[in-house]
Short mmCIF file of C-alpha atoms in Angstrom, two decimals:
data_model
loop_
_atom_site.label_atom_id
_atom_site.label_comp_id
_atom_site.label_asym_id
_atom_site.label_seq_id
_atom_site.Cartn_x
_atom_site.Cartn_y
_atom_site.Cartn_z
CA MET A 1 72.82 153.98 20.90
CA GLU A 2 69.29 154.54 20.31
CA ASN A 3 68.35 151.95 22.45
CA ASP A 4 70.75 153.82 25.78
CA LYS A 5 68.95 157.02 24.59
CA LYS A 6 65.46 155.06 25.25
CA ARG A 7 66.62 153.22 28.41
CA LYS A 8 67.87 156.00 29.78
CA SER A 9 64.43 158.33 29.18
CA TRP A 10 62.97 155.49 30.68
CA SER A 11 64.53 155.24 33.33
CA GLU A 12 64.80 159.16 34.39
CA LEU A 13 60.92 158.96 33.57
CA MET A 14 60.55 155.88 36.76
CA MET A 15 62.31 157.87 38.53
CA GLU A 16 60.79 161.13 37.83
CA ASN A 17 57.41 159.24 38.64
CA LYS A 18 58.43 157.89 42.08
CA GLU A 19 59.58 161.06 43.03
CA THR A 20 56.39 162.44 42.69
CA GLU A 21 54.63 159.81 44.07
CA LYS A 22 56.67 160.66 46.86
CA ASN A 23 55.76 164.49 47.14
CA VAL A 24 51.92 163.52 46.62
CA SER A 25 52.41 161.27 49.66
CA HIS A 26 53.56 162.99 51.57
CA GLY A 27 51.16 166.08 51.20
CA THR A 28 48.59 163.89 51.68
CA ILE A 29 49.70 162.44 54.50
CA PHE A 30 49.98 166.43 56.49
CA GLN A 31 46.51 166.73 54.89
CA ILE A 32 45.19 163.74 56.94
CA TYR A 33 47.15 164.77 60.23
CA THR A 34 45.39 168.31 59.66
CA SER A 35 41.78 166.43 59.83
CA PHE A 36 43.13 164.73 62.76
CA ILE A 37 43.38 167.76 64.47
CA VAL A 38 40.37 168.71 63.61
CA GLY A 39 38.80 165.64 64.87
CA LEU A 40 39.89 166.95 67.76
CA LEU A 41 37.02 169.32 68.00
CA ALA A 42 34.84 166.89 66.67
CA ILE A 43 35.42 164.17 69.15
CA THR A 44 34.50 167.24 71.72
CA ASP A 45 31.47 167.63 69.62
CA GLY A 46 30.34 163.74 69.48
CA MET A 47 31.26 164.28 73.92
CA ALA A 48 28.53 167.58 73.93
CA TYR A 49 26.07 165.64 71.98
CA GLY A 50 25.77 162.83 73.96
CA TRP A 51 26.81 164.65 77.27
CA THR A 52 22.78 165.18 78.35
CA SER A 53 22.42 161.38 78.19
CA PRO A 54 24.41 159.91 81.33
CA MET A 55 24.21 163.34 82.87
CA ILE A 56 20.60 163.48 83.71
CA PRO A 57 20.48 159.91 85.16
CA TYR A 58 23.01 161.86 87.79
CA LEU A 59 21.52 165.54 88.00
CA THR A 60 18.59 164.52 88.86
CA SER A 61 19.91 161.62 91.47
CA ASP A 62 20.32 162.03 95.27
CA GLU A 63 24.04 162.12 94.85
CA SER A 64 24.24 164.72 92.49
CA HIS A 65 26.19 167.98 93.27
CA LEU A 66 23.18 170.51 92.04
CA LYS A 67 19.75 168.88 92.32
CA MET A 68 17.47 169.29 89.63
CA SER A 69 14.21 168.30 88.29
CA LEU A 70 14.20 166.50 85.67
CA HIS A 71 11.66 169.22 83.30
CA GLU A 72 15.36 171.70 84.38
CA ALA A 73 17.84 168.96 83.20
CA GLU A 74 15.70 168.30 79.64
CA TRP A 75 16.34 171.89 78.52
CA MET A 76 19.91 171.70 79.08
CA GLU A 77 19.75 169.62 75.30
CA THR A 78 17.40 172.60 74.24
CA TRP A 79 19.12 175.27 75.22
CA MET A 80 22.20 174.17 73.32
CA MET A 81 20.04 173.97 70.25
CA ILE A 82 18.54 177.71 70.60
CA GLY A 83 22.66 178.34 70.63
CA VAL A 84 23.09 177.07 67.89
CA ILE A 85 19.89 179.41 65.78
CA PHE A 86 21.51 182.30 67.37
CA ALA A 87 24.91 181.18 66.18
CA LEU A 88 23.87 181.33 61.63
CA PRO A 89 24.21 184.81 61.53
CA ILE A 90 27.20 185.38 63.42
CA THR A 91 29.22 182.13 61.93
CA VAL A 92 27.73 183.31 58.22
CA GLN A 93 29.82 186.43 59.25
CA ALA A 94 32.98 185.06 60.74
CA VAL A 95 34.00 182.25 57.85
CA ASP A 96 33.88 185.05 55.24
CA ARG A 97 35.45 187.81 57.40
CA ILE A 98 38.38 186.20 59.71
CA GLY A 99 38.81 183.12 57.29
CA ARG A 100 37.99 179.64 58.42
CA ARG A 101 41.00 178.65 60.47
CA ASN A 102 40.40 181.49 63.15
CA THR A 103 37.00 180.36 62.88
CA ILE A 104 37.48 177.26 63.95
CA LEU A 105 39.92 178.30 66.62
CA PHE A 106 37.56 181.14 67.84
CA SER A 107 35.29 178.50 67.93
CA CYS A 108 37.45 175.83 70.52
CA ILE A 109 38.03 178.66 72.92
CA ILE A 110 34.75 178.91 73.24
CA LEU A 111 33.14 175.53 73.77
CA VAL A 112 36.73 175.45 76.06
CA ALA A 113 35.73 178.42 78.22
CA CYS A 114 31.95 176.20 78.37
CA TRP A 115 33.14 173.01 79.68
CA ILE A 116 35.00 175.18 82.16
CA GLY A 117 32.16 177.05 83.18
CA ILE A 118 29.95 173.47 83.35
CA THR A 119 32.86 171.94 85.44
CA ILE A 120 32.52 174.95 88.15
CA ALA A 121 28.31 175.65 87.98
CA SER A 122 27.17 176.40 91.07
CA ARG A 123 23.46 177.09 89.74
CA VAL A 124 21.20 175.40 87.04
CA GLU A 125 21.18 179.15 84.98
CA TYR A 126 24.52 178.40 85.11
CA ILE A 127 24.93 175.46 83.44
CA TYR A 128 21.99 176.89 80.65
CA ALA A 129 24.06 179.76 79.46
CA ALA A 130 27.61 177.49 79.18
CA ARG A 131 25.42 175.16 76.72
CA PHE A 132 23.55 178.04 74.96
CA LEU A 133 27.45 179.26 73.87
CA LYS A 134 28.50 176.01 74.23
CA GLY A 135 25.18 175.72 70.89
CA VAL A 136 27.39 178.95 69.56
CA GLY A 137 30.38 177.21 69.24
CA LEU A 138 29.35 173.98 67.65
CA ASN A 139 27.24 175.71 65.46
CA MET A 140 30.45 177.75 64.37
CA ALA A 141 32.90 174.53 64.35
CA TYR A 142 30.21 172.43 61.84
CA VAL A 143 30.27 175.02 59.29
CA ALA A 144 34.06 176.02 59.80
CA ALA A 145 35.19 172.74 59.82
CA PRO A 146 33.94 170.63 56.34
CA MET A 147 33.85 174.15 54.69
CA TYR A 148 37.99 174.10 55.91
CA LEU A 149 38.63 170.55 55.24
CA GLY A 150 36.58 170.78 51.76
CA GLU A 151 38.87 173.42 50.77
CA ILE A 152 42.50 172.24 52.25
CA ALA A 153 42.11 168.39 50.24
CA HIS A 154 43.05 166.85 46.87
CA LYS A 155 40.25 165.88 45.11
CA ASN A 156 40.65 162.44 45.38
CA ILE A 157 41.00 162.23 49.48
CA ARG A 158 38.35 165.06 50.49
CA GLY A 159 35.71 161.79 51.15
CA LEU A 160 38.38 160.62 53.27
CA MET A 161 39.47 163.39 55.23
CA SER A 162 35.45 164.89 55.87
CA GLY A 163 35.03 161.22 56.97
CA ILE A 164 37.89 160.86 59.87
CA VAL A 165 36.43 164.20 61.02
CA PHE A 166 32.37 163.03 61.38
CA THR A 167 34.44 159.36 62.27
CA LEU A 168 35.69 160.75 64.73
CA MET A 169 32.47 162.58 66.60
CA MET A 170 31.45 159.31 66.77
CA VAL A 171 34.43 158.66 68.95
CA GLY A 172 32.71 161.22 71.18
CA THR A 173 29.47 160.30 72.03
CA LEU A 174 30.46 156.95 72.20
CA LEU A 175 32.57 158.18 75.17
CA ILE A 176 30.83 160.49 76.74
CA TYR A 177 28.26 157.26 76.98
CA ILE A 178 31.00 154.94 78.47
CA LEU A 179 32.48 157.63 81.04
CA GLY A 180 29.91 159.12 81.69
CA PRO A 181 28.40 157.08 84.20
CA LEU A 182 31.48 155.81 85.61
CA VAL A 183 33.73 158.47 86.54
CA PRO A 184 33.01 161.69 88.33
CA TYR A 185 30.99 164.44 87.47
CA TYR A 186 34.02 166.52 85.86
CA VAL A 187 35.97 164.64 84.54
CA PRO A 188 34.49 164.48 80.88
CA SER A 189 34.95 168.32 80.67
CA ILE A 190 38.45 167.69 81.54
CA ILE A 191 39.45 165.39 79.03
CA ALA A 192 37.44 167.60 76.93
CA SER A 193 39.33 170.83 77.58
CA VAL A 194 42.54 169.33 76.79
CA LEU A 195 41.46 167.94 73.51
CA LEU A 196 40.45 171.11 72.35
CA SER A 197 44.05 173.10 74.39
CA THR A 198 45.53 170.85 72.31
CA GLN A 199 43.56 171.68 68.47
CA VAL A 200 44.53 175.40 69.14
CA PHE A 201 48.00 174.58 69.86
CA ALA A 202 48.33 173.16 66.71
CA PHE A 203 46.12 174.50 64.42
CA PHE A 204 48.19 177.18 65.51
CA PHE A 205 50.46 176.64 62.76
CA LEU A 206 48.48 175.24 60.23
CA PRO A 207 47.75 177.62 57.47
CA GLU A 208 45.08 178.83 56.11
CA SER A 209 42.62 178.04 53.50
CA PRO A 210 44.26 179.40 50.28
CA TYR A 211 40.23 179.95 48.96
CA TYR A 212 39.80 182.03 51.39
CA LEU A 213 43.19 183.29 50.92
CA LEU A 214 42.62 184.45 46.89
CA ASN A 215 39.06 185.71 48.49
CA ILE A 216 41.15 188.32 50.52
CA LYS A 217 42.90 188.91 47.53
CA LYS A 218 46.79 186.79 49.19
CA TYR A 219 48.06 185.49 45.91
CA GLU A 220 51.06 184.71 47.89
CA GLU A 221 50.07 183.13 50.82
CA ALA A 222 47.60 181.22 48.86
CA LYS A 223 49.42 179.53 46.76
CA ASN A 224 52.70 179.14 50.08
CA ALA A 225 49.31 177.31 52.05
CA LEU A 226 48.53 174.77 49.33
CA GLN A 227 52.57 174.23 48.95
CA ARG A 228 52.20 173.37 51.87
CA PHE A 229 49.15 170.97 51.79
CA ARG A 230 50.42 169.34 48.81
CA GLY A 231 54.03 168.52 49.67
CA ASN A 232 57.20 169.83 47.17
CA SER A 233 54.73 167.96 44.12
CA ASP A 234 53.88 170.70 41.36
CA ILE A 235 50.82 172.97 42.05
CA GLU A 236 51.05 175.25 38.76
CA GLU A 237 48.09 173.49 37.39
CA GLU A 238 46.09 172.73 40.67
CA PHE A 239 46.82 176.61 42.10
CA GLU A 240 45.79 178.29 38.34
CA GLU A 241 42.37 175.96 38.44
CA ILE A 242 41.88 177.31 41.88
CA VAL A 243 41.89 180.91 40.91
CA LYS A 244 39.99 180.34 37.38
CA THR A 245 37.44 178.75 40.13
CA MET A 246 37.30 182.23 42.43
CA GLU A 247 37.44 184.33 39.27
CA SER A 248 34.38 182.48 37.92
CA ASP A 249 32.69 183.33 41.47
CA LYS A 250 33.37 187.07 41.22
CA GLN A 251 31.04 187.02 38.16
CA GLU A 252 28.45 186.15 40.13
CA LYS A 253 25.66 188.38 41.40
CA SER A 254 26.48 188.74 44.74
CA SER A 255 27.62 186.99 47.53
CA SER A 256 24.41 187.40 49.73
CA LEU A 257 20.70 185.07 50.29
CA LYS A 258 19.31 186.59 46.53
CA ALA A 259 21.93 185.45 44.65
CA ILE A 260 22.25 181.57 46.42
CA PHE A 261 18.19 182.48 44.24
CA GLN A 262 18.75 184.17 41.73
CA VAL A 263 21.92 182.17 40.20
CA LYS A 264 20.51 178.47 38.90
CA HIS A 265 23.25 176.28 39.87
CA ASN A 266 23.30 178.17 43.27
CA ARG A 267 19.37 177.17 43.49
CA LYS A 268 20.49 173.25 42.78
CA SER A 269 23.46 173.31 44.90
CA LEU A 270 21.05 174.30 47.81
CA ILE A 271 17.73 172.16 46.80
CA ILE A 272 20.51 168.72 47.37
CA VAL A 273 21.98 170.05 50.19
CA LEU A 274 18.55 170.92 52.21
CA VAL A 275 17.35 167.64 50.62
CA LEU A 276 20.25 165.95 51.44
CA ASP A 277 19.92 167.51 55.38
CA LEU A 278 16.27 167.22 56.01
CA SER A 279 17.36 163.13 55.16
CA GLN A 280 18.76 162.33 57.62
CA PRO A 281 16.41 163.16 60.60
CA PHE A 282 13.55 162.00 58.78
CA ALA A 283 15.78 158.53 58.12
CA CYS A 284 15.33 158.33 61.75
CA GLN A 285 18.80 159.29 63.24
CA GLU A 286 17.65 161.33 66.59
CA ILE A 287 15.15 159.01 67.32
CA MET A 288 17.64 155.82 67.04
CA LEU A 289 20.04 157.62 68.72
CA MET A 290 17.43 159.51 71.38
CA ASN A 291 14.43 156.88 72.34
CA LEU A 292 17.01 153.24 71.36
CA HIS A 293 15.88 152.02 74.72
CA GLU A 294 12.20 153.05 74.17
CA ILE A 295 11.87 151.61 70.76
CA LEU A 296 13.65 147.89 72.03
CA ASN A 297 11.72 147.93 75.24
CA SER A 298 8.08 148.57 73.17
CA ALA A 299 9.21 145.24 71.20
CA GLN A 300 9.60 143.51 74.56
CA SER A 301 12.99 141.64 73.09
CA THR A 302 13.84 138.72 75.08
CA TYR A 303 16.56 138.59 72.95
CA MET A 304 19.11 141.11 74.45
CA SER A 305 18.65 143.61 77.39
CA THR A 306 18.03 147.32 75.84
CA THR A 307 21.77 148.03 77.78
CA SER A 308 23.45 145.97 75.49
CA ALA A 309 22.01 146.57 72.58
CA GLY A 310 22.70 150.15 72.93
CA ILE A 311 26.11 149.45 73.96
CA ILE A 312 26.40 147.28 70.45
CA PHE A 313 24.10 149.92 68.41
CA GLY A 314 27.14 152.43 69.17
CA CYS A 315 29.82 150.67 68.30
CA ILE A 316 27.74 149.32 64.82
CA MET A 317 27.80 152.78 64.37
CA LEU A 318 31.14 154.40 65.12
CA VAL A 319 32.59 151.34 62.80
CA SER A 320 29.79 151.80 59.74
CA ALA A 321 31.24 155.35 59.94
CA ILE A 322 35.23 154.29 59.58
CA VAL A 323 34.08 152.06 56.88
CA SER A 324 32.43 154.54 55.11
CA SER A 325 35.23 157.24 55.76
CA LEU A 326 37.57 154.30 53.90
CA ILE A 327 35.61 153.91 50.91
CA VAL A 328 33.78 157.29 50.36
CA ASP A 329 37.10 158.30 47.60
CA ARG A 330 36.44 155.09 46.11
CA PHE A 331 32.86 153.96 45.70
CA GLY A 332 31.69 157.29 44.87
CA ARG A 333 28.92 159.34 46.78
CA LYS A 334 25.92 158.20 44.77
CA PHE A 335 26.46 154.96 45.39
CA LEU A 336 26.71 154.60 48.74
CA LEU A 337 23.68 157.04 49.24
CA ILE A 338 21.36 155.47 47.12
CA THR A 339 22.86 151.69 49.08
CA SER A 340 22.54 153.35 52.21
CA SER A 341 18.92 154.28 51.80
CA ILE A 342 17.29 151.68 50.15
CA SER A 343 19.01 149.61 52.96
CA THR A 344 17.80 152.18 55.84
CA GLY A 345 14.32 151.73 54.13
CA ILE A 346 14.22 148.35 54.80
CA CYS A 347 14.63 148.77 58.24
CA LEU A 348 12.23 150.93 58.83
CA VAL A 349 9.72 149.35 57.07
CA THR A 350 10.48 146.07 58.77
CA LEU A 351 10.34 147.79 62.78
CA ALA A 352 7.01 149.35 61.11
CA ILE A 353 5.34 145.76 60.12
CA TYR A 354 6.56 144.10 62.98
CA PHE A 355 4.99 147.09 65.88
CA HIS A 356 2.12 147.07 63.38
CA MET A 357 1.51 143.28 64.05
CA LYS A 358 1.80 143.23 67.52
CA ARG A 359 -0.53 146.23 67.91
CA SER A 360 -2.99 144.12 66.01
CA GLY A 361 -2.58 141.79 68.68
CA HIS A 362 -0.26 138.42 66.71
CA ASN A 363 1.71 136.90 69.41
CA LEU A 364 5.22 136.95 67.82
CA ASP A 365 6.99 136.41 71.32
CA SER A 366 8.93 133.86 68.53
CA LEU A 367 10.10 136.78 66.51
CA SER A 368 11.22 139.00 69.18
CA TRP A 369 14.75 139.12 67.82
CA ILE A 370 13.33 140.89 64.46
CA PRO A 371 13.20 144.77 66.08
CA ILE A 372 17.07 144.12 67.96
CA VAL A 373 18.28 142.98 64.70
CA SER A 374 16.54 145.70 62.19
CA VAL A 375 18.24 147.82 65.07
CA LEU A 376 21.67 146.98 64.50
CA VAL A 377 21.44 146.47 60.39
CA TYR A 378 20.08 150.29 60.96
CA ALA A 379 22.74 151.12 62.59
CA PHE A 380 25.12 150.15 59.97
CA VAL A 381 23.50 150.91 56.42
CA TYR A 382 22.39 154.04 57.68
CA LYS A 383 25.85 155.58 58.93
CA ILE A 384 27.60 153.84 56.19
CA GLY A 385 26.14 156.42 53.52
CA ILE A 386 22.78 159.11 54.80
CA GLY A 387 24.64 159.52 58.15
CA MET A 388 28.12 160.54 56.69
CA VAL A 389 27.81 161.37 52.77
CA PRO A 390 25.64 164.32 53.06
CA ILE A 391 28.43 166.68 54.96
CA VAL A 392 31.06 165.48 52.30
CA ILE A 393 28.52 166.73 48.89
CA THR A 394 27.88 169.84 51.46
CA SER A 395 31.47 171.02 52.30
CA GLU A 396 32.17 170.37 47.69
CA ILE A 397 29.00 171.79 46.21
CA PHE A 398 28.61 175.26 46.88
CA THR A 399 31.20 178.10 44.93
CA THR A 400 33.06 180.03 47.25
CA LYS A 401 31.43 182.62 47.07
CA ILE A 402 27.81 182.05 49.00
CA LYS A 403 29.60 178.14 50.68
CA ALA A 404 29.40 180.57 53.79
CA LEU A 405 25.81 180.88 53.77
CA GLY A 406 24.65 177.98 51.95
CA MET A 407 26.28 175.92 54.89
CA THR A 408 25.13 178.22 57.24
CA ILE A 409 21.48 177.60 56.12
CA SER A 410 22.29 174.02 55.04
CA ASP A 411 23.21 174.00 59.54
CA GLY A 412 19.61 175.73 60.15
CA VAL A 413 17.50 173.53 58.41
CA TYR A 414 19.19 170.16 59.51
CA VAL A 415 18.40 171.04 63.19
CA VAL A 416 14.83 172.65 62.23
CA GLY A 417 14.69 169.02 60.56
CA SER A 418 15.77 167.14 63.77
CA ILE A 419 13.45 169.12 66.02
CA ALA A 420 10.44 168.26 63.48
CA SER A 421 11.17 164.41 62.72
CA LEU A 422 11.33 164.29 66.78
CA GLN A 423 7.80 166.04 67.48
CA MET A 424 6.54 164.15 64.74
CA PHE A 425 7.45 161.21 66.02
CA PHE A 426 6.08 161.07 69.50
CA ALA A 427 2.77 162.98 68.24
CA LEU A 428 2.32 160.01 65.59
CA LYS A 429 3.24 157.32 68.03
CA SER A 430 0.72 158.56 70.64
CA THR A 431 -1.60 159.14 68.62
CA PHE A 432 -1.95 156.03 66.26
CA GLY A 433 0.59 153.98 67.49
CA ILE A 434 4.56 152.99 67.19
CA HIS A 435 4.01 151.79 63.19
CA VAL A 436 3.19 154.66 61.52
CA PRO A 437 5.43 156.89 62.56
CA PHE A 438 8.21 154.44 61.58
CA TYR A 439 5.81 153.77 57.55
CA LEU A 440 6.48 157.80 57.17
CA PHE A 441 9.91 157.42 57.35
CA THR A 442 10.53 154.84 55.61
CA CYS A 443 9.07 156.55 52.65
CA CYS A 444 11.54 159.21 53.99
CA ALA A 445 14.48 157.04 52.96
CA LEU A 446 12.89 155.61 49.23
CA VAL A 447 12.59 159.00 48.64
CA THR A 448 15.96 160.16 49.56
CA SER A 449 17.48 157.50 47.07
CA LEU A 450 15.42 158.68 44.41
CA PHE A 451 16.63 161.77 44.97
CA THR A 452 19.42 160.60 44.56
CA ILE A 453 19.19 158.42 41.49
CA PHE A 454 17.97 161.42 39.12
CA LEU A 455 19.08 165.04 40.44
CA ILE A 456 22.37 164.78 42.35
CA PRO A 457 25.63 164.72 40.46
CA GLU A 458 28.42 162.59 41.90
CA THR A 459 31.06 164.70 43.12
CA LYS A 460 33.74 161.87 43.46
CA GLY A 461 37.16 163.44 42.35
CA LYS A 462 36.34 165.97 40.38
CA THR A 463 37.21 169.78 41.09
CA MET A 464 35.25 172.70 42.34
CA GLU A 465 35.45 174.18 39.11
CA GLU A 466 34.54 170.79 37.69
CA ILE A 467 31.62 170.18 40.27
CA GLN A 468 30.35 173.15 39.13
CA THR A 469 30.65 173.11 35.61
CA ILE A 470 27.76 169.79 36.08
CA LEU A 471 25.70 171.69 38.24
CA LYS A 472 25.50 174.42 35.77
CA GLY A 473 24.88 171.44 33.15
CA GLU A 474 28.23 172.98 30.43
#
C-alpha cells in the first residue's frame, strides 16, 4: 500500500514536471516570437547603415535620377550620425515617459516616413533631412529594443533573444549589399517600409515591459504582462524578485546623471559598458566594414578578388552572429568576449606585420593570401564575441532606474568612438603607413580581454537582481 502511494506520488510528480516544461516551452516560444518581431526593425536598421554603400555609386553616376557629387553623397552618412547624436536626450526621456514598447513603435513610424521620404526626394537636401530623421529613429530603436527584450526575457534565454535581433541586423546589411546594385533605387525603401509596417501592426498587440509597468505603479498590468511572456507557468517567485529589484532601485538617490556617478555599482556598470562600447570601434568594426576593399587592395593579393572577399566577409559575419546567439547563454558572456578579443587581436597583428614587411620592401607575393585569410577569420572571431556580446551585457547590467540614461550614454559613446577610430585610422595610415593603426588596434583588442577577465562579471543565467548584487559586491 505504501509502495502504491509512492508510485502514485512519483507519477503525479512526473506529470507536474511535464506540465511545467510545456508551460515554460510555450512562454519561450512567445518570447522568441517577440524577438523576431523586434527583429523586423533590426533588418531595416541594417539596411539603413549599409544603404550608402551601393547607393553612392548610383547617385554619383550618369544614370542617377538625382545627380550628386561625391562630396554631397558622403554627407548622407554624416547627417545620419548627426541625427543619432541629436536624438540622445529625446530617447532617454521617451523610454521612461512613454515606455519601451511605445518608443519602439514611435521609432518605426519615424523610420517609415524616412524611407518614404528617400524614395520621393527630388533634391539632395530632402535626402539629408530624411537621413537626419533616420538617425533619430535608429537611436530610439537601438536603445529601446535591447532594453525591452532584456526586461521581458527569461534569464536563461536573454542572450539568445538579444542575439536574434542583432543577427537580423546583419541580415539587413547583407540584404542591401545584394539588392542595392541589382534593383531600382526605390525598391529597398519599399521593402524596408513593408517590414516596418508589419512590425507596427504585430507589435501593437504585444504587452509592455513588466519593469516599466511596475515603475509607473501598474502592478496588475505588470503581472499580466509577465504572465503572457512566461506562458501558464507560475510567475509568483519571479514577479516578487522583480518587485524587490524595483524597490531596491527606488532607494537610490535619483535617476539623473548624478546618480550614475554617486552610486558605486552604477559607476561600475557605466565603466563596463563604456569600455565595451569603445572596444567595438577600436577593434576595427567600422574600419573593416567601410574600408575592406581598400585594405585588400593594399595587400595586392592575387588569390581572390576584393569583391568576392567582401561578399564572403559579410556572409561569415552573419554566420558568426547566428552562432553567437545560439551559444551565448550556454558558454557565457565572459568566455565569448575573452576568446573573441584575443583572436581578434591575433588577426589584426597579423595584418599589421604583413603590411609592415611589405612597406619595408620584402617580396610577399607568395604570402598574399595571408591578409585575405586574416580578414575572413576576423569576420568570424570578432562577430562571435566583441561584435555581439556588449549589447547583451548593456541591456542587463543597469538598474531599471538608470537604464534609459545609461543605454543612451552608451549609444552616444559608441558613435563618438566610431568617428574617432575612423579618423585615427585615416590619419595614422597617411602619416606612418597602414600597418601602424593595425598595431594600435591590436593593443586595444588585447586590453579588452584583460578588462573582461578582471572586471566584467558573468551575467549568464542570472536575474537582474542577482546581477546588481554582484556589482554591489554583496
